XYZ file of C-alpha atoms in Angstrom:
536
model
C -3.248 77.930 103.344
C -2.797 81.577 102.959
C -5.821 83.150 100.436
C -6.690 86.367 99.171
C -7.270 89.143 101.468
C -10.501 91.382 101.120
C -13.180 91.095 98.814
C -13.785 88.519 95.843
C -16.785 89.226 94.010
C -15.408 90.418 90.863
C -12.394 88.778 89.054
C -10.444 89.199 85.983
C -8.355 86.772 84.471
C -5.753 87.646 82.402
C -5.116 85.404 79.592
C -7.061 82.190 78.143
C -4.800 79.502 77.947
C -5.587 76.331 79.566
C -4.273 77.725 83.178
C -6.629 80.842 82.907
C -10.278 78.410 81.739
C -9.134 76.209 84.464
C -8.978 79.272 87.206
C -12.153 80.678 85.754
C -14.486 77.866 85.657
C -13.313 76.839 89.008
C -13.915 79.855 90.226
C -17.125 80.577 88.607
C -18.498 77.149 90.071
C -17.608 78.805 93.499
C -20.711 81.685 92.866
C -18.068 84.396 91.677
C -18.646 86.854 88.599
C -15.563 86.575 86.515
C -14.234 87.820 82.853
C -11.719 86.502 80.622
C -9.123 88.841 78.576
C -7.412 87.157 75.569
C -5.329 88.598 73.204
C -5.418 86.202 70.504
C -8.580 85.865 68.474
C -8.645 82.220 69.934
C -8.657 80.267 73.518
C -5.747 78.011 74.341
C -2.447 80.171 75.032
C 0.503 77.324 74.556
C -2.159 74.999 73.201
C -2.208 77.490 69.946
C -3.561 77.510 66.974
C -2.448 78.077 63.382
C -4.819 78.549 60.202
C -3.831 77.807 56.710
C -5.281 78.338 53.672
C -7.208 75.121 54.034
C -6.255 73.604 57.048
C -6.194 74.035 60.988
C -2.920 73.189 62.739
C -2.475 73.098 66.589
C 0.937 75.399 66.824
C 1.451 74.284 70.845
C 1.115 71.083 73.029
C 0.324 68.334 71.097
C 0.961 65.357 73.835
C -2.245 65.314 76.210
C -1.563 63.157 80.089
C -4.261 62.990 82.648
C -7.247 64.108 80.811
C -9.297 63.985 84.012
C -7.873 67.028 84.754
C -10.220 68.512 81.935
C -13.012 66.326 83.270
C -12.110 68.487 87.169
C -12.594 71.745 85.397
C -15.747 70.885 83.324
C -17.334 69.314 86.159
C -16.941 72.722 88.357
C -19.022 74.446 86.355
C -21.813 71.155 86.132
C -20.499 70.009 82.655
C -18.829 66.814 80.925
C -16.991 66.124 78.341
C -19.663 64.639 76.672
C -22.128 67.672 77.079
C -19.581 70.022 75.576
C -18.872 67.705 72.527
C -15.167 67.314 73.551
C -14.321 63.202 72.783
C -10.881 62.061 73.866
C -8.991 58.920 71.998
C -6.640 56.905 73.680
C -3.462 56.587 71.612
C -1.227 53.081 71.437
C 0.754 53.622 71.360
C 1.539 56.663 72.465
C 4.416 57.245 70.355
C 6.916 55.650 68.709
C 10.792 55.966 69.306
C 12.878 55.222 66.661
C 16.972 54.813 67.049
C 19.856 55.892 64.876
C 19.889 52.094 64.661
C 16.959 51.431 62.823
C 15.317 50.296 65.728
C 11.693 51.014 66.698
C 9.635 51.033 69.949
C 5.861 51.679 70.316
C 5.204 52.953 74.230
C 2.104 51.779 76.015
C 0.283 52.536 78.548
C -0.752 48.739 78.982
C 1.738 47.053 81.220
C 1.661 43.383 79.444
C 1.647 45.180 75.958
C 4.571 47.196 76.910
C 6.558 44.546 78.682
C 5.510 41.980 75.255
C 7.072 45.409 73.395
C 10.305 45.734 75.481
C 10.842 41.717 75.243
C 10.337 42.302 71.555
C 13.026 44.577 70.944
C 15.204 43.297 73.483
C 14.717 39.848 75.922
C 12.264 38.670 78.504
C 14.851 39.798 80.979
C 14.223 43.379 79.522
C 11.284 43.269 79.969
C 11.199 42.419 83.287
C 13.267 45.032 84.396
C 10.562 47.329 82.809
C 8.128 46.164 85.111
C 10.614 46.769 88.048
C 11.116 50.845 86.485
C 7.564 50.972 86.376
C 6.892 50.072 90.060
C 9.375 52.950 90.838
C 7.878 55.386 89.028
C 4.248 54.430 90.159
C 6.054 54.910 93.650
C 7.237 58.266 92.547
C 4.048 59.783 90.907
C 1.635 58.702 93.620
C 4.098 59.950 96.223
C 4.201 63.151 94.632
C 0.606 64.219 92.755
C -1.551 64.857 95.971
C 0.879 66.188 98.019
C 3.366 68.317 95.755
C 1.645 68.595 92.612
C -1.657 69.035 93.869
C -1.351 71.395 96.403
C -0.445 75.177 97.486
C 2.562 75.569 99.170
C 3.129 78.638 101.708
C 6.474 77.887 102.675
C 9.181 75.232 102.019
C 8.416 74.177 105.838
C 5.178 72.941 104.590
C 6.801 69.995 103.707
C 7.500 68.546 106.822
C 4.721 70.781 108.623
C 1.832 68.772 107.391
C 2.076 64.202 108.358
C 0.662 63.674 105.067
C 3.272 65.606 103.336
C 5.875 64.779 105.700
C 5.016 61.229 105.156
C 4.850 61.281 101.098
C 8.155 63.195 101.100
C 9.584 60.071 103.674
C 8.607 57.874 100.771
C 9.980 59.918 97.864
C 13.312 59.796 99.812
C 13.337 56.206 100.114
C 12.519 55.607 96.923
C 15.998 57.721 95.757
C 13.859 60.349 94.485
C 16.290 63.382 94.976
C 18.627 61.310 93.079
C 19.284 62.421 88.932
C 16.389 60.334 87.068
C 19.098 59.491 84.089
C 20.772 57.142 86.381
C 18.226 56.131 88.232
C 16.003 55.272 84.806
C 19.227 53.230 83.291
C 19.951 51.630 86.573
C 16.582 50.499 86.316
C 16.499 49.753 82.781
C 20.055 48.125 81.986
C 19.949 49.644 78.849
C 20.855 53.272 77.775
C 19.124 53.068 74.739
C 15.552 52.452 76.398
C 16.099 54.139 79.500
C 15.784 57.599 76.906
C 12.238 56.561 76.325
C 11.619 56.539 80.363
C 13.828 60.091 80.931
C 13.334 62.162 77.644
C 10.466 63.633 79.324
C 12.736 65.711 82.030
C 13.373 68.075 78.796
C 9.507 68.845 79.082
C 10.774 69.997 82.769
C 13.837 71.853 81.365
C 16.490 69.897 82.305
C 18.800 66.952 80.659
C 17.855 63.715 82.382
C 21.180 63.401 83.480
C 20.493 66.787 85.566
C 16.808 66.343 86.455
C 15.822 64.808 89.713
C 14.444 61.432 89.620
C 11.276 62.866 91.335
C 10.164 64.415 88.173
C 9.790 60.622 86.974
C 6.440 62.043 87.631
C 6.551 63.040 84.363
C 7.597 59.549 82.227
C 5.130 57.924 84.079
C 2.398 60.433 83.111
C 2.902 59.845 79.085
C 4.140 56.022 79.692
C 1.700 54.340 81.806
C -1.071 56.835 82.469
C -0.900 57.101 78.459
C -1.291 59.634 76.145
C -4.312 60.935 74.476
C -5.808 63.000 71.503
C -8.795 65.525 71.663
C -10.486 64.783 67.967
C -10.267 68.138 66.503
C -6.733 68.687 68.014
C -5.504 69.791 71.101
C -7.524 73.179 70.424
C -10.529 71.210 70.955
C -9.965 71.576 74.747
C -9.529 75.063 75.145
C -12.907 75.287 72.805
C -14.338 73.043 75.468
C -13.419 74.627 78.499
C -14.649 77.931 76.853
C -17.580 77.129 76.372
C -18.445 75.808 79.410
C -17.058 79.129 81.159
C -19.763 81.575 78.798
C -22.339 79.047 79.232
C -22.061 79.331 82.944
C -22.344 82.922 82.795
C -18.733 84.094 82.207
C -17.350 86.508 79.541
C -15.075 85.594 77.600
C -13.584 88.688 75.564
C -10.982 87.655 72.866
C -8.747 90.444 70.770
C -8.561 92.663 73.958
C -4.956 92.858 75.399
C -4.397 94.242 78.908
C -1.657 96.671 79.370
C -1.513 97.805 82.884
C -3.255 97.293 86.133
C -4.225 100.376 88.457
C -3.299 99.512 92.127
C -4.778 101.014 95.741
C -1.707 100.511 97.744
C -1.374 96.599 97.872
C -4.584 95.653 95.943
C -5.381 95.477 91.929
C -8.129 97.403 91.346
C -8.751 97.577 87.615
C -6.835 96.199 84.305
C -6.561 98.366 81.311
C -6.873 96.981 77.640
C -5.299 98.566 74.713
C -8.693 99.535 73.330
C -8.846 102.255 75.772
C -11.480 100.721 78.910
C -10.593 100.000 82.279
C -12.174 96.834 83.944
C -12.822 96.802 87.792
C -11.847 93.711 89.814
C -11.850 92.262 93.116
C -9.074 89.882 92.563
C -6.408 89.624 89.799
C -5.303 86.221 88.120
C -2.649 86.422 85.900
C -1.753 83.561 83.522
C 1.365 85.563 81.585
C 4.377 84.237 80.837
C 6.610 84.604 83.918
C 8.570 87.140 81.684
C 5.646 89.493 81.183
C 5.083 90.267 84.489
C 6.487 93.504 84.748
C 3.499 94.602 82.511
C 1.292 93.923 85.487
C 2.938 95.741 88.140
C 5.024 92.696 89.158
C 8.272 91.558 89.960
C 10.103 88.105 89.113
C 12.690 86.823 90.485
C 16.198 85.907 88.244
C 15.512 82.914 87.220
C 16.904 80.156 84.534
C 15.173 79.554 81.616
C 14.435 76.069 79.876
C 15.460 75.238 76.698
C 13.409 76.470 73.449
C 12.388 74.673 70.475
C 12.073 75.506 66.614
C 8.686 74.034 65.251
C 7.412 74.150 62.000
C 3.811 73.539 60.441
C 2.937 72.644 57.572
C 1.519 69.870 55.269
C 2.544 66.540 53.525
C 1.219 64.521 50.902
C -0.351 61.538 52.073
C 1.196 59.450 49.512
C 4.742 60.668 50.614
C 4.294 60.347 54.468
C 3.046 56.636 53.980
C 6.304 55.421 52.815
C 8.349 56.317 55.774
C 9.956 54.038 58.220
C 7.496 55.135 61.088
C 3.699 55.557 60.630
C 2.392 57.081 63.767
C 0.843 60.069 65.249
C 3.700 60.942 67.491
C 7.266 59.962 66.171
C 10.484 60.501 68.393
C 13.177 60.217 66.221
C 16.293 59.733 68.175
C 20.280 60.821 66.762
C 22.962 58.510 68.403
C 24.292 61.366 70.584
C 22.058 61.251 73.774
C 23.808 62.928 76.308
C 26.039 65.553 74.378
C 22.867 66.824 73.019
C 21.411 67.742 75.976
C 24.953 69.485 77.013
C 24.480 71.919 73.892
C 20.676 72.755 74.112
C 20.721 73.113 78.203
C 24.050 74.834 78.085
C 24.426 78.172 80.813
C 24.438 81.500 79.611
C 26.112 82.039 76.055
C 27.110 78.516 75.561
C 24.046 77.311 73.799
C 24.422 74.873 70.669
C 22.355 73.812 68.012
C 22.171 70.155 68.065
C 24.949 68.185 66.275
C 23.020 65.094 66.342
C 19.512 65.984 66.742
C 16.759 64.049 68.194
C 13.405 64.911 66.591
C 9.665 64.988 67.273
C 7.133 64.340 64.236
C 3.353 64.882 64.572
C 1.052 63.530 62.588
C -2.770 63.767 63.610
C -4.141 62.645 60.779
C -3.066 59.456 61.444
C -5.645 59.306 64.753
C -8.221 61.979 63.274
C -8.515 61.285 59.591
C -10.837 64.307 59.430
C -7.870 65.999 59.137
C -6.650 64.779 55.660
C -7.227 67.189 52.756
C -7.712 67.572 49.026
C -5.924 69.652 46.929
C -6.503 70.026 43.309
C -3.268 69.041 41.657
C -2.686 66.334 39.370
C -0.341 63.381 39.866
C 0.376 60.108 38.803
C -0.771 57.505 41.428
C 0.508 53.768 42.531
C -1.363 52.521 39.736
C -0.406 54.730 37.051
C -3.589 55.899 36.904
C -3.854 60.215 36.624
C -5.452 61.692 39.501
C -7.056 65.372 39.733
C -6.583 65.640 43.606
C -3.288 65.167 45.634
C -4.295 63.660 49.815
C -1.933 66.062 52.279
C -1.915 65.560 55.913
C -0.850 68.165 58.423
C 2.718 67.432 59.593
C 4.474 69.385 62.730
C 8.547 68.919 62.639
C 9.780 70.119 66.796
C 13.651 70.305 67.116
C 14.741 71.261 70.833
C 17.154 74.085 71.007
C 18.711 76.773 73.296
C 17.062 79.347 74.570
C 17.946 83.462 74.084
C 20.146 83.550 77.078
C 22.113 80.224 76.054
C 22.692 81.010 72.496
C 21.542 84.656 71.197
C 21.098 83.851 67.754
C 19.940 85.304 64.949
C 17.048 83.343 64.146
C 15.061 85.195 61.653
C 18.062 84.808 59.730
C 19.145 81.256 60.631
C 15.944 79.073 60.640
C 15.629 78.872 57.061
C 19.036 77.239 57.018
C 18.563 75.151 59.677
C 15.213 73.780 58.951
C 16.874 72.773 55.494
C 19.514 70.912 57.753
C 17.080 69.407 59.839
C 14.856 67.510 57.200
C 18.016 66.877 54.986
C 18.856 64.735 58.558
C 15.609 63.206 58.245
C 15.555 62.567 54.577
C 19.034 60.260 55.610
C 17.442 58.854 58.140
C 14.707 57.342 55.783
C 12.121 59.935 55.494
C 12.383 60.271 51.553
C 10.687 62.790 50.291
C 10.393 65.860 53.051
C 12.848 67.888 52.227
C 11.086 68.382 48.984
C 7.620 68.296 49.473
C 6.695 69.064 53.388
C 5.189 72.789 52.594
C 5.954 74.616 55.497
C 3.705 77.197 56.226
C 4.840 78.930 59.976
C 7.851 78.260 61.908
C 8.242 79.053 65.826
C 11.867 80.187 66.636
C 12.746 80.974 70.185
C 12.307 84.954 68.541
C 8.708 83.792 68.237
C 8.577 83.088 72.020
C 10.333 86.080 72.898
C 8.326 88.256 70.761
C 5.008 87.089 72.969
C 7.179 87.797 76.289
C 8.317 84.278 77.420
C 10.742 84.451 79.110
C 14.320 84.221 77.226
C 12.523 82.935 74.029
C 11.187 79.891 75.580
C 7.449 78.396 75.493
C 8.992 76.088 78.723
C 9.403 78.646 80.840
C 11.497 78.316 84.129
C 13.725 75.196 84.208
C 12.432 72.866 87.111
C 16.030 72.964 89.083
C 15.714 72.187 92.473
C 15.733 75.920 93.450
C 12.807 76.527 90.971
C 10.509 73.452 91.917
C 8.044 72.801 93.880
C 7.547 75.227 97.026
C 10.893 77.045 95.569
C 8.755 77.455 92.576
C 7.831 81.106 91.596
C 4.834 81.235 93.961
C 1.161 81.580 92.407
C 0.397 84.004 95.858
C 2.223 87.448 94.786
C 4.660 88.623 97.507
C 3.544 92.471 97.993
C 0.124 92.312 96.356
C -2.900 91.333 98.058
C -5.476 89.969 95.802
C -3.160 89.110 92.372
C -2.523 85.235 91.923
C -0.423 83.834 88.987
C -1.244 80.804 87.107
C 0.274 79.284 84.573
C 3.881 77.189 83.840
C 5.856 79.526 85.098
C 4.185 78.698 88.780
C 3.352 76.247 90.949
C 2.814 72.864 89.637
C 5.040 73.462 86.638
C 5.355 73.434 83.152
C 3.056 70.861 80.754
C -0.696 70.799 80.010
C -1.918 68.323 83.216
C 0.342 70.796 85.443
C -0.960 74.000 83.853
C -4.512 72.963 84.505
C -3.698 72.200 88.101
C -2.405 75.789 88.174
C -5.494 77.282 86.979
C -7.356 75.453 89.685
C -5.072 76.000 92.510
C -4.679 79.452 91.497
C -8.767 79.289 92.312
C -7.850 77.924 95.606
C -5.826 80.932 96.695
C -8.957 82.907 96.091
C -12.270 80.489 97.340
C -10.565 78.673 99.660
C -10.717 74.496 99.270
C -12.724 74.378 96.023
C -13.595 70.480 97.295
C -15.995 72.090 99.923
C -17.240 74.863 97.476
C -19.240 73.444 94.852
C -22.376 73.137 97.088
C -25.090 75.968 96.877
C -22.313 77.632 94.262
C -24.447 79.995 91.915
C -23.811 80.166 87.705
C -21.004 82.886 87.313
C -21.450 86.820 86.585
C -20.299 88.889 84.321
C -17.563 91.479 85.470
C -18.584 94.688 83.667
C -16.731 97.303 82.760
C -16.610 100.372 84.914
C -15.904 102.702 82.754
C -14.267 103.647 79.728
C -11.780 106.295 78.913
């Protein structure tokens, strides 16, 4: 595995998202001194953060896979979950799906309860075959996680260069895995209907399920049978976690300071400068920018094909409201009847971009796991019982409709999304959400403007679409082509896009600095402190 060249003392990383505390704390448990630049006034990146009046909402990633991954980056730097205050809940299920039919479907992790859930809805045979689709994507994650998730790729040759590689790709082939994972999910299945709630998840990848390769059934088996969890707090609670644990081992941490430019010696970073006038000397570079802000650091990308965007908006809902819909759980997919057309106008090429015409919408309700999240409000109202009450119960509520990105459709969002958002919960008061279009406050929408406007590339928070010329060692690499001690991290690099493949980003990123971080935790010193070298 090819590293960084030269010296590593010092390090900089450039951004705090979950890709950036993972790099950091594994590399400060390797004995280096390294500093964090964030230009938000928060850690987390994509795991973001928005503050109401009276109220925290998490504004990124709400669906946590694989939380051992956190436990990985903690433990670099000597610390736990436990010692950092971070506790985890297991949700079941997971979500629930609900069809343009009126039928429902809670996903678990628990093989019996899921099969007793599919058999529910549908047959014993059903179920069954569920058990046979999750044997194949066991085969498919297992094959895949050590050896291509895992793992730093120099060349696509390392593939077949390496037996244990050579033999986990063998396996991935016989087990069709270069096939499309829409057909291979409702071959599987026998049933379109279910088969969404095993292939959705390729749109988390960028691509309809009918386009996506049935190895990323990596994914649906992440959120389907490794389960899905909830930091209490919110998702932010990570990125609060993994901060800490990076100052108290000796790191800095610097929020508010955004880097614009790095000073170069030939083929080596040698200082970043922040827009508050100082320059900050470095050893090594990691850079956890979207893959289209690279250009601000002196780097080059590729052309490259964007994944679809989203519009998301945050708000609250009264309690009282919220308990009367058809679904009552913390995640909510709420499908239309049009599966496949859907994903033909949101994934569409370059100016052919649609809006949904049948959309298929995600609901987020925390409260319902973390009732520390319910407020009061001082507003009278008439309850149940009659009775006059002084105080109204809201809950935080985040509505996530999938959507082109800038290069598919160039619309004019600032102007549009107050339209569509009125479309989109007028299609969820039919469905049987009474009561949203008139009383969810919404207090910040995302549009893919709002992605573009924080450089992602073509207004997406995806990133780069996982086609097969864009995954895996075809991936944008994390070792920079050019530039001898700069590593990217990050969704737009290698693993991918999603919060278990981000933090295995941040940590191979580390790799392509320390070397195997599994034989560099012994004798490692607490981490120091880059300082700056000088200001302007």
């Amino acid at each position: 595995m090819k590293t960084v060249v030269g010296p590593t003392d010092r390090i900089v990383v450039v951004g705090a998202g979950l890709s950036g505390l993972a790099a950091a704390l594994h590399l400060a448990g390797a004995g280096r001194a390294v500093t964090v630049l964030e230009r938000a006034d928060h850690p987390g990146g994509r795991v973001g953060l928005y503050r109401g009046a009276d109220y925290e909402i998490d504004s990124g990633a709400t669906i946590l896979t694989v939380p051992q991954l956190i436990d990985e980056a903690l433990a670099a730097v000597g610390q736990t979950r436990e010692s950092m205050g971070l506790r985890i809940i297991d949700l079941a299920p997971a979500y629930r799906a609900r069809f343009a039919d009126g039928t429902s479907v809670g996903v678990y992790s628990d093989p019996d309860e899921m099969t007793a859930e599919i058999s529910r809805v549908r047959d014993t045979a059903a179920g069954q075959r569920y058990r046979r689709l999750r044997g194949w994507l066991r085969g498919v994650y297992e094959s895949e996680f050590e050896h291509f998730m895992d793992t730093n790729f120099d060349s696509p040759l390392d593939m077949v260069r390496y037996p244990e590689k050579r033999s986990a790709l063998l396996k991935l082939v016989r087990l069709g895995a270069f096939g499309r994972l829409g057909h291979r999910v409702r071959g599987l299945m026998g049933d379109d209907q279910l088969a969404r709630l095993f292939s959705f998840q390729s749109l988390f990848a960028g691509t309809a399920p009918n386009q996506a390769l049935a190895v990323y059934g990596a994914i649906p088996y992440m959120d389907t049978c490794l389960g899905v969890s909830y930091p209490q707090g919110g998702m932010r609670a990570i990125a609060d976690a993994l901060a800490r644990a990076f100052t108290e081992a000796g790191g800095i941490l610097e929020l508010r300071t955004e880097v614009i430019g790095v000073d170069y010696a030939g083929r080596r970073a040698t200082a970043v400068r922040t827009a508050d006038g100082r320059t900050l000397s470095c050893d090594a570079l990691v850079v956890t920018a979207d893959i289209g802000s690279l250009h601000t650091f002196g780097l080059r990308r590729r052309r490259l094909r964007a994944s679809p965007s989203a519009v998301v908006a945050h708000g609250t809902i009264p309690a009282h409201i919220a308990a009367e819909w058809p679904v009552q759980a913390h995640h909510t997919i709420d499908f239309g009847r049009e599966w496949d057309r859907t994903f033909t106008e949101i994934a569409a090429r370059k100016g052919h971009g649609k809006l949904m015409g049948d959309p298929s919408l995600l609901l987020t309700r925390p409260a319902l796991t973390d009732p520390n999240l319910y407020l009061e409000r001082a507003e009278q109202r008439i309850d149940a019982t009659g009775h006059l009450n002084d105080t109204t119960r809201y809950e935080p509520l985040s509505l996530l409709a999938p959507c082109p990105n800038l290069d598919a459709a160039p619309l004019d969002w600032a102007h549009l999304s107050p339209y569509y958002l009125r479309e989109l919960l007028q299609t969820l008061e039919t469905r049987g959400y009474q009561g949203i279009s008139e009383h969810f406050r919404i207090d910040v929408v995302d549009t893919p403007q709002t992605w573009k406007d924080r450089g992602m590339l073509a207004g997406t928070p995806f990133s780069a679409a996982h086609l097969f010329r864009q995954t895996g060692p075809f991936r944008t690499r994390n070792l920079v082509p050019g530039r001898d001690n700069v590593v990217l991290a990050g969704s737009g690099t290698v693993p991918g896009v999603g919060v278990p493949t981000v933090l295995l980003s941040g940590k191979l990123a580390a790799t392509r600095i320390t070397g195997d971080l599994r034989h560099a935790r012994a004798g490692s010193s607490p981490a120091r402190a880059v300082a700056p070298a000088h200001k302007h």
